[in-house]
Coordinates of C-alpha atoms in Angstrom, one line a residue:
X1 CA 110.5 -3.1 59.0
X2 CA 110.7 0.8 59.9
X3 CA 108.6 2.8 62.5
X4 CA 107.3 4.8 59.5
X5 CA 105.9 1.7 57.8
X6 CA 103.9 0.4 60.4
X7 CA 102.4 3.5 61.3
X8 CA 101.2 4.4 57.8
X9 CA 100.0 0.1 57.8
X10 CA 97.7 1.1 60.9
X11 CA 96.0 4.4 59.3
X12 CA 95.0 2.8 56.3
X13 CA 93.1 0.5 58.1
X14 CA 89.5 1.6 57.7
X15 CA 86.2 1.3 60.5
X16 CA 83.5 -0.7 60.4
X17 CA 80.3 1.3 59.6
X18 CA 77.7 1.2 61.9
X19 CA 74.9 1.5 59.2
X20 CA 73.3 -1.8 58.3
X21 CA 73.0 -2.6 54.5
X22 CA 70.8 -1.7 52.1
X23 CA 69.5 -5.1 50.9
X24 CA 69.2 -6.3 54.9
X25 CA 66.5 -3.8 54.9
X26 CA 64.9 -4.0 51.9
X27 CA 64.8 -7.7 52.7
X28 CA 63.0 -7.5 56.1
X29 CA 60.4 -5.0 54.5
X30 CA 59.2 -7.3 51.7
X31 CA 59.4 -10.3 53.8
X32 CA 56.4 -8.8 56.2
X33 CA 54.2 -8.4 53.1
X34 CA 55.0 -11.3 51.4
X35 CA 52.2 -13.4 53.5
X36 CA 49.3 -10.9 52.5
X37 CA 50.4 -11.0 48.2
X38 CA 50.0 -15.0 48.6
X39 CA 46.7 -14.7 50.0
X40 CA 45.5 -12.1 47.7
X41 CA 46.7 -14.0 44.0
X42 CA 45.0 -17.2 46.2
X43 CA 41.6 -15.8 46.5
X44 CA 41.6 -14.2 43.0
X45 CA 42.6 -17.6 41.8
X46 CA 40.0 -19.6 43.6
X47 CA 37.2 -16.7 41.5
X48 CA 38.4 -17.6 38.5
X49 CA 38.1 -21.3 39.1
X50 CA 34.5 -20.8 40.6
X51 CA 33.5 -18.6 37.5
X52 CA 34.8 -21.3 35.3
X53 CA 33.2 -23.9 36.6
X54 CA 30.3 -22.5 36.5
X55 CA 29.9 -21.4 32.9
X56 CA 31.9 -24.3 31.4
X57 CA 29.3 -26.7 30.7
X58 CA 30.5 -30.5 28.2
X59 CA 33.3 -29.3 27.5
X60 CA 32.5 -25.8 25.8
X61 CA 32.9 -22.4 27.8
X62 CA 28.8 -20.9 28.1
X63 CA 28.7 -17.1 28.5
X64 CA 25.4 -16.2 30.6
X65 CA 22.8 -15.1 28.1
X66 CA 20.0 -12.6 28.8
X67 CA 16.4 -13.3 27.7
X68 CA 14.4 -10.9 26.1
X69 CA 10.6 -10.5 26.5
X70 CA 9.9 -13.3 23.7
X71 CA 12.2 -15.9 25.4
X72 CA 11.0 -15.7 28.3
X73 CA 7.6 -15.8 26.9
X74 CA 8.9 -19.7 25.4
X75 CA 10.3 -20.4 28.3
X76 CA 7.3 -19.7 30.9
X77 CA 5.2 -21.4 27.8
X78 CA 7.3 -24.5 28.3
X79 CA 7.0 -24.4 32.1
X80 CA 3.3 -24.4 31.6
X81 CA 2.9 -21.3 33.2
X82 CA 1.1 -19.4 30.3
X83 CA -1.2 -20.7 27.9
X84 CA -0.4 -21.5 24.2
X85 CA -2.4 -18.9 22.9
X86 CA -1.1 -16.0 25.3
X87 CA 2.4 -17.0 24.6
X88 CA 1.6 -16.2 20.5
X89 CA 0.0 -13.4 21.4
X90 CA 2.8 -12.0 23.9
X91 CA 5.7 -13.0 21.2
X92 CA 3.7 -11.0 18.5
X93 CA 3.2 -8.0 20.5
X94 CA 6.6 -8.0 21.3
X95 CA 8.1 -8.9 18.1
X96 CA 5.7 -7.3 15.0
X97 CA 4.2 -4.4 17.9
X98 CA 0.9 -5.6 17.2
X99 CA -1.9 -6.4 19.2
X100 CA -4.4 -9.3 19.3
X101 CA -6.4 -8.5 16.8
X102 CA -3.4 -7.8 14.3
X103 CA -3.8 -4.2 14.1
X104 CA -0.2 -2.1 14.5
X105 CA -0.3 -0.2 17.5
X106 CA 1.7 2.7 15.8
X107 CA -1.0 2.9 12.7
X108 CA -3.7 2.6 15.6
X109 CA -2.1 6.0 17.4
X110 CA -1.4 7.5 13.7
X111 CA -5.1 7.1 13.7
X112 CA -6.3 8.6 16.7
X113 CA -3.8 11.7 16.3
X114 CA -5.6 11.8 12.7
X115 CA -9.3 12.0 14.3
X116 CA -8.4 14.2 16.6
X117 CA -7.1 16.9 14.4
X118 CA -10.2 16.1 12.3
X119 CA -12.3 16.7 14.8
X120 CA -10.7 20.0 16.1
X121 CA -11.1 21.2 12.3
X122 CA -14.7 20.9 12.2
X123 CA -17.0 24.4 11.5
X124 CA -20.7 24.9 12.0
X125 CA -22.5 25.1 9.6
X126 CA -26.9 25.4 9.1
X127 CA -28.8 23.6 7.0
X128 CA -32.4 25.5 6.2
X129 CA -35.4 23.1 6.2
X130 CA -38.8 23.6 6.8
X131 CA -41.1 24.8 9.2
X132 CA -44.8 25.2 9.2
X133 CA -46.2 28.0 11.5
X134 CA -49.4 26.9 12.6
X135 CA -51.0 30.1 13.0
X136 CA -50.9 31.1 9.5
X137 CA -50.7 28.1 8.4
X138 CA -47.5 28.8 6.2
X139 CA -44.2 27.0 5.7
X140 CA -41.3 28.7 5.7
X141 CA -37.3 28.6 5.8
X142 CA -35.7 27.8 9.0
X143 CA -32.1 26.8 9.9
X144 CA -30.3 23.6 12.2
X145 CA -27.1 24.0 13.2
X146 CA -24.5 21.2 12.5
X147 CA -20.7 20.4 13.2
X148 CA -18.8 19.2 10.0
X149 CA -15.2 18.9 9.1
X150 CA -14.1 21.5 7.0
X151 CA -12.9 19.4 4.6
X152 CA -15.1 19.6 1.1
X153 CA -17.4 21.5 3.3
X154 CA -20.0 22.8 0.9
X155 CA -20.4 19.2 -0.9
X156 CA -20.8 17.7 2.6
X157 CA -23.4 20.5 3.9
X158 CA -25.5 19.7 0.9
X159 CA -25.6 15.9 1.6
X160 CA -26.4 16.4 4.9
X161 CA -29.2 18.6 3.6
X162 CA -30.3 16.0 0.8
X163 CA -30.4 13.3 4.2
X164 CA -33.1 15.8 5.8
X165 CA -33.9 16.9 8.8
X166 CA -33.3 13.8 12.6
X167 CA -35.6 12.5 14.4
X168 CA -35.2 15.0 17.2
X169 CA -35.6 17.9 14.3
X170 CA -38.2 15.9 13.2
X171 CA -40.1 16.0 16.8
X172 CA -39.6 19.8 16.8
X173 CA -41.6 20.0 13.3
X174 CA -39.3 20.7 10.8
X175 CA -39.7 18.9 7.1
X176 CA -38.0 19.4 4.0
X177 CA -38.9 19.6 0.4
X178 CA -35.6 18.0 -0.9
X179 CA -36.0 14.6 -2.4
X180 CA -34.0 11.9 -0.2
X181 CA -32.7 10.5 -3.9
X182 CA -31.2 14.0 -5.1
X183 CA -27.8 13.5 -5.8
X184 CA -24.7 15.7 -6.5
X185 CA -22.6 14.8 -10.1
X186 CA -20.5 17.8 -9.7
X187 CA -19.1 21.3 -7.8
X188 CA -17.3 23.4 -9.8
X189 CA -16.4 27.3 -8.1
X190 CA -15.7 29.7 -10.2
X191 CA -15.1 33.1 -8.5
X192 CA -17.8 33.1 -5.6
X193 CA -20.5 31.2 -8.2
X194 CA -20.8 27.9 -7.5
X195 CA -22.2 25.3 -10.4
X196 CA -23.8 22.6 -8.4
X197 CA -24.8 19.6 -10.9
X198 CA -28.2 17.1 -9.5
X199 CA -29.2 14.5 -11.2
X200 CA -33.4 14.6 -12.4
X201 CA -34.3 13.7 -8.9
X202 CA -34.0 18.0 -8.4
X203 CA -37.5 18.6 -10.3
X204 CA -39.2 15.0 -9.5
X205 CA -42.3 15.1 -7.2
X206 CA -43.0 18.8 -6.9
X207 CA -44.6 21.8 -8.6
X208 CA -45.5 25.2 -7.3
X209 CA -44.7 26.5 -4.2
X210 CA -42.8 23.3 -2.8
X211 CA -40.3 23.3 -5.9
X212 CA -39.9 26.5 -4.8
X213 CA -39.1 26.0 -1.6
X214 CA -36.9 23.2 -1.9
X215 CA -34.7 25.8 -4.5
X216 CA -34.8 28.3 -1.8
X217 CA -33.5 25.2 0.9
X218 CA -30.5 24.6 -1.5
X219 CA -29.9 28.3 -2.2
X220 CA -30.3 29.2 1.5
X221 CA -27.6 26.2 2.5
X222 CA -24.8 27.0 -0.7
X223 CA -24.5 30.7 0.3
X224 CA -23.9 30.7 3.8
X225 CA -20.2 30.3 2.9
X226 CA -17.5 33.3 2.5
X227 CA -16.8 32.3 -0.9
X228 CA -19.9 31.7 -2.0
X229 CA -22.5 33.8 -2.8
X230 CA -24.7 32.4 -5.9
X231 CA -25.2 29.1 -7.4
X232 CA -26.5 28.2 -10.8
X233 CA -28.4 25.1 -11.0
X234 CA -27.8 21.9 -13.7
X235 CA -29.4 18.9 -14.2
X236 CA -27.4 16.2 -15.6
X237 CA -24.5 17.8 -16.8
X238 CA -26.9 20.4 -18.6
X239 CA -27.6 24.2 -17.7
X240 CA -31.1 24.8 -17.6
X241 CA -33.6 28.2 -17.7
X242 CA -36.6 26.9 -16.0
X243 CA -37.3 24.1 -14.0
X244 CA -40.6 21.9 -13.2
X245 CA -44.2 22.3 -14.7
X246 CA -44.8 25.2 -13.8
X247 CA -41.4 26.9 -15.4
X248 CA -39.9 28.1 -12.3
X249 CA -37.2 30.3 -13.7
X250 CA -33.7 28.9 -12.8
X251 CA -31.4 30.7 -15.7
X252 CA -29.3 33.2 -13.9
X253 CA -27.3 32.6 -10.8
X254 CA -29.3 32.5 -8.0
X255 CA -29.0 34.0 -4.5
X256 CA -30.6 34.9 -1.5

Protein backbone atom coordinates (compact mmCIF):
# COMPACT_ATOMS: atom_id res chain seq x y z
CA UNK A 1 0.00 0.00 0.00
CA UNK A 2 1.32 3.69 -0.82
CA UNK A 3 2.29 6.58 1.60
CA UNK A 4 -0.55 8.54 0.07
CA UNK A 5 -3.13 5.85 1.00
CA UNK A 6 -2.51 5.61 4.46
CA UNK A 7 -2.38 9.12 5.05
CA UNK A 8 -5.66 9.98 3.41
CA UNK A 9 -7.01 6.38 5.73
CA UNK A 10 -5.89 8.42 8.94
CA UNK A 11 -7.75 11.90 8.04
CA UNK A 12 -10.87 10.37 7.43
CA UNK A 13 -10.92 9.10 10.70
CA UNK A 14 -13.33 11.26 12.69
CA UNK A 15 -13.27 12.40 16.86
CA UNK A 16 -15.22 11.41 19.31
CA UNK A 17 -17.52 14.21 20.48
CA UNK A 18 -17.41 15.29 23.81
CA UNK A 19 -21.19 16.14 24.04
CA UNK A 20 -23.29 13.54 25.66
CA UNK A 21 -26.59 12.39 23.79
CA UNK A 22 -29.68 13.77 23.54
CA UNK A 23 -31.86 10.84 24.90
CA UNK A 24 -28.99 10.29 27.97
CA UNK A 25 -30.42 13.54 29.07
CA UNK A 26 -33.79 13.54 28.43
CA UNK A 27 -33.59 10.22 30.17
CA UNK A 28 -32.10 11.32 33.48
CA UNK A 29 -34.65 14.40 33.52
CA UNK A 30 -37.83 12.32 33.39
CA UNK A 31 -36.40 9.63 35.58
CA UNK A 32 -36.28 12.31 38.68
CA UNK A 33 -39.93 13.14 38.22
CA UNK A 34 -41.13 9.93 37.53
CA UNK A 35 -41.54 9.15 41.47
CA UNK A 36 -43.76 12.34 42.17
CA UNK A 37 -46.43 11.44 38.78
CA UNK A 38 -46.85 7.83 40.61
CA UNK A 39 -47.80 9.38 43.70
CA UNK A 40 -50.06 11.94 42.30
CA UNK A 41 -52.39 9.36 39.81
CA UNK A 42 -52.13 7.19 43.42
CA UNK A 43 -53.76 9.63 45.52
CA UNK A 44 -56.33 10.75 42.87
CA UNK A 45 -57.05 7.13 42.53
CA UNK A 46 -57.52 6.34 46.15
CA UNK A 47 -60.53 9.74 45.91
CA UNK A 48 -62.20 8.09 43.47
CA UNK A 49 -62.44 4.84 45.21
CA UNK A 50 -63.38 6.64 48.60
CA UNK A 51 -66.17 8.70 46.70
CA UNK A 52 -67.39 5.55 45.28
CA UNK A 53 -67.72 3.78 48.06
CA UNK A 54 -69.41 5.98 49.66
CA UNK A 55 -72.29 6.79 47.33
CA UNK A 56 -72.57 3.23 45.91
CA UNK A 57 -75.12 1.74 48.09
CA UNK A 58 -76.78 -2.43 46.88
CA UNK A 59 -75.44 -2.33 44.06
CA UNK A 60 -76.80 0.99 42.51
CA UNK A 61 -74.52 4.22 42.33
CA UNK A 62 -76.63 7.05 44.94
CA UNK A 63 -75.88 10.66 44.03
CA UNK A 64 -76.21 12.93 47.40
CA UNK A 65 -79.61 14.53 47.35
CA UNK A 66 -80.47 17.91 48.96
CA UNK A 67 -83.71 18.26 51.05
CA UNK A 68 -85.79 21.03 50.63
CA UNK A 69 -87.79 22.70 53.56
CA UNK A 70 -90.76 19.99 53.21
CA UNK A 71 -88.31 16.97 53.43
CA UNK A 72 -86.82 17.85 56.00
CA UNK A 73 -90.03 18.78 57.63
CA UNK A 74 -90.90 14.53 57.07
CA UNK A 75 -87.86 13.78 58.09
CA UNK A 76 -87.60 15.71 61.61
CA UNK A 77 -91.45 14.39 61.72
CA UNK A 78 -90.25 10.91 61.52
CA UNK A 79 -87.44 11.45 64.08
CA UNK A 80 -90.11 12.63 66.42
CA UNK A 81 -88.74 15.88 66.68
CA UNK A 82 -91.83 17.98 65.60
CA UNK A 83 -95.28 17.24 66.11
CA UNK A 84 -97.75 15.80 63.51
CA UNK A 85 -99.68 18.78 63.25
CA UNK A 86 -96.68 21.28 62.92
CA UNK A 87 -95.16 19.17 60.35
CA UNK A 88 -98.73 19.72 58.05
CA UNK A 89 -98.68 22.94 58.79
CA UNK A 90 -94.80 23.61 57.92
CA UNK A 91 -95.29 21.42 54.54
CA UNK A 92 -98.32 23.64 53.58
CA UNK A 93 -96.71 26.78 54.21
CA UNK A 94 -93.99 25.76 52.36
CA UNK A 95 -95.68 24.11 49.56
CA UNK A 96 -99.33 26.01 48.83
CA UNK A 97 -97.67 29.59 50.70
CA UNK A 98 -100.36 29.48 53.04
CA UNK A 99 -100.68 29.87 56.58
CA UNK A 100 -102.54 28.04 59.34
CA UNK A 101 -105.62 29.14 58.95
CA UNK A 102 -105.60 28.51 55.02
CA UNK A 103 -105.56 32.01 54.04
CA UNK A 104 -102.75 32.82 51.00
CA UNK A 105 -100.23 34.97 52.33
CA UNK A 106 -99.91 36.80 48.95
CA UNK A 107 -103.98 37.59 48.80
CA UNK A 108 -103.39 38.49 52.68
CA UNK A 109 -100.63 41.38 51.48
CA UNK A 110 -102.85 42.10 48.25
CA UNK A 111 -105.23 42.98 50.99
CA UNK A 112 -103.44 45.15 53.24
CA UNK A 113 -101.78 47.18 50.18
CA UNK A 114 -105.68 47.43 49.19
CA UNK A 115 -106.70 49.03 52.84
CA UNK A 116 -104.11 51.09 52.86
CA UNK A 117 -104.62 52.94 49.69
CA UNK A 118 -108.29 52.92 50.78
CA UNK A 119 -107.53 54.43 53.67
CA UNK A 120 -105.16 57.17 52.26
CA UNK A 121 -108.15 57.97 49.85
CA UNK A 122 -110.49 58.88 52.43
CA UNK A 123 -112.00 62.84 52.51
CA UNK A 124 -113.88 64.67 55.30
CA UNK A 125 -116.77 65.19 55.00
CA UNK A 126 -119.88 66.85 57.75
CA UNK A 127 -122.90 65.59 58.35
CA UNK A 128 -125.53 68.39 59.78
CA UNK A 129 -127.66 67.19 62.75
CA UNK A 130 -129.29 68.92 65.37
CA UNK A 131 -128.66 70.98 68.07
CA UNK A 132 -130.94 72.61 70.61
CA UNK A 133 -129.64 75.96 72.15
CA UNK A 134 -130.84 76.10 75.49
CA UNK A 135 -131.14 79.74 75.76
CA UNK A 136 -133.66 80.20 73.23
CA UNK A 137 -134.82 77.18 73.38
CA UNK A 138 -134.48 76.52 69.50
CA UNK A 139 -133.02 73.77 67.43
CA UNK A 140 -130.99 74.32 64.86
CA UNK A 141 -128.40 72.97 62.04
CA UNK A 142 -125.08 72.05 63.20
CA UNK A 143 -122.27 69.98 61.48
CA UNK A 144 -119.80 66.68 62.64
CA UNK A 145 -116.99 66.09 60.91
CA UNK A 146 -116.32 62.52 59.53
CA UNK A 147 -113.56 60.56 57.49
CA UNK A 148 -115.03 58.43 54.53
CA UNK A 149 -113.47 56.84 51.54
CA UNK A 150 -114.07 58.67 48.59
CA UNK A 151 -115.50 56.05 46.96
CA UNK A 152 -119.59 56.63 46.26
CA UNK A 153 -119.06 59.37 48.62
CA UNK A 154 -122.37 61.17 48.59
CA UNK A 155 -124.48 57.79 48.93
CA UNK A 156 -122.16 56.85 51.82
CA UNK A 157 -122.42 60.51 53.57
CA UNK A 158 -126.07 60.14 53.48
CA UNK A 159 -126.14 56.65 55.23
CA UNK A 160 -123.99 57.77 57.71
CA UNK A 161 -126.49 60.62 58.19
CA UNK A 162 -129.62 58.29 58.06
CA UNK A 163 -127.45 56.11 61.15
CA UNK A 164 -127.47 59.50 63.23
CA UNK A 165 -125.46 61.17 65.31
CA UNK A 166 -122.60 58.49 68.20
CA UNK A 167 -122.78 58.21 71.44
CA UNK A 168 -120.00 60.78 72.09
CA UNK A 169 -122.12 63.28 69.60
CA UNK A 170 -124.88 62.22 71.48
CA UNK A 171 -123.27 63.29 74.95
CA UNK A 172 -122.42 66.72 73.35
CA UNK A 173 -126.36 67.15 72.54
CA UNK A 174 -126.86 66.71 69.14
CA UNK A 175 -130.12 64.83 67.74
CA UNK A 176 -131.47 64.36 64.46
CA UNK A 177 -134.77 64.40 62.79
CA UNK A 178 -134.00 61.67 60.15
CA UNK A 179 -135.77 58.46 60.63
CA UNK A 180 -133.22 55.55 61.42
CA UNK A 181 -135.43 53.34 58.70
CA UNK A 182 -135.06 56.05 55.73
CA UNK A 183 -133.57 54.37 53.03
CA UNK A 184 -131.92 55.30 49.64
CA UNK A 185 -133.44 53.32 46.23
CA UNK A 186 -131.48 55.46 43.97
CA UNK A 187 -128.77 58.53 43.02
CA UNK A 188 -128.90 59.70 39.86
CA UNK A 189 -126.52 63.19 38.97
CA UNK A 190 -127.39 65.01 36.40
CA UNK A 191 -125.30 68.15 35.93
CA UNK A 192 -124.66 69.39 39.59
CA UNK A 193 -128.69 68.26 40.54
CA UNK A 194 -128.70 65.37 42.27
CA UNK A 195 -132.14 63.05 42.33
CA UNK A 196 -131.96 61.24 45.59
CA UNK A 197 -134.88 58.49 45.71
CA UNK A 198 -136.22 57.49 49.84
CA UNK A 199 -138.51 55.18 50.33
CA UNK A 200 -141.97 56.47 52.51
CA UNK A 201 -139.92 56.33 55.65
CA UNK A 202 -138.84 60.30 54.38
CA UNK A 203 -142.38 61.89 55.50
CA UNK A 204 -143.26 59.13 58.34
CA UNK A 205 -143.38 60.54 61.92
CA UNK A 206 -143.11 64.26 61.39
CA UNK A 207 -144.96 67.42 60.53
CA UNK A 208 -144.13 71.04 60.82
CA UNK A 209 -141.07 72.34 61.78
CA UNK A 210 -139.17 68.83 62.38
CA UNK A 211 -140.11 67.64 58.71
CA UNK A 212 -138.60 70.63 58.05
CA UNK A 213 -135.70 70.28 59.60
CA UNK A 214 -134.84 66.92 58.72
CA UNK A 215 -135.21 68.35 54.76
CA UNK A 216 -132.90 71.02 55.63
CA UNK A 217 -130.41 67.95 57.42
CA UNK A 218 -130.50 66.12 54.00
CA UNK A 219 -130.15 69.28 51.88
CA UNK A 220 -127.39 70.73 54.19
CA UNK A 221 -125.32 67.12 53.83
CA UNK A 222 -126.00 66.59 49.68
CA UNK A 223 -124.53 70.01 48.84
CA UNK A 224 -121.48 70.18 50.56
CA UNK A 225 -119.94 68.50 47.45
CA UNK A 226 -118.19 70.35 44.38
CA UNK A 227 -120.53 68.81 42.11
CA UNK A 228 -123.40 69.17 43.83
CA UNK A 229 -125.35 71.94 44.43
CA UNK A 230 -129.26 71.04 44.56
CA UNK A 231 -131.19 67.90 45.03
CA UNK A 232 -134.77 67.09 44.15
CA UNK A 233 -136.42 64.87 46.41
CA UNK A 234 -138.62 61.33 45.33
CA UNK A 235 -140.31 59.03 47.15
CA UNK A 236 -140.58 55.65 45.78
CA UNK A 237 -139.53 56.10 42.45
CA UNK A 238 -142.03 59.13 42.23
CA UNK A 239 -141.27 63.04 42.04
CA UNK A 240 -143.32 64.75 44.36
CA UNK A 241 -144.53 68.70 44.95
CA UNK A 242 -145.16 68.68 48.55
CA UNK A 243 -144.42 66.53 51.28
CA UNK A 244 -146.10 65.66 54.78
CA UNK A 245 -149.50 67.08 56.31
CA UNK A 246 -148.69 70.08 56.36
CA UNK A 247 -147.64 70.33 52.40
CA UNK A 248 -144.19 71.26 52.82
CA UNK A 249 -143.35 72.38 49.31
CA UNK A 250 -140.65 69.93 47.83
CA UNK A 251 -141.28 70.52 43.79
CA UNK A 252 -138.26 72.37 42.58
CA UNK A 253 -134.68 71.51 43.31
CA UNK A 254 -133.70 72.36 46.53
CA UNK A 255 -130.65 74.06 47.93
CA UNK A 256 -129.17 75.80 50.72
Amino acid sequence: MSPEKKGNKKSSVKKPSMRAPKHVTAQSSGGSNGPFYVLVIIILITVIVLLLNKFYEKGELTLPHFKNAAEKTESAKEKGEISKDKAVDVKSEVITGTDKSGMDKTSLSKDKKKNEQEAVSEKEVFLFFLKLDEKSEKIYLSNVKRRLPEKKLLSLTLEHLIKGPSASEINKGYITAVPSNLKIRNIDIKGKTAEIDFNSAIEEGAAGDILLKRIQQIVHTATQFDDVDSIIIKINGQRRKTIGGDGLSIGGPLRR
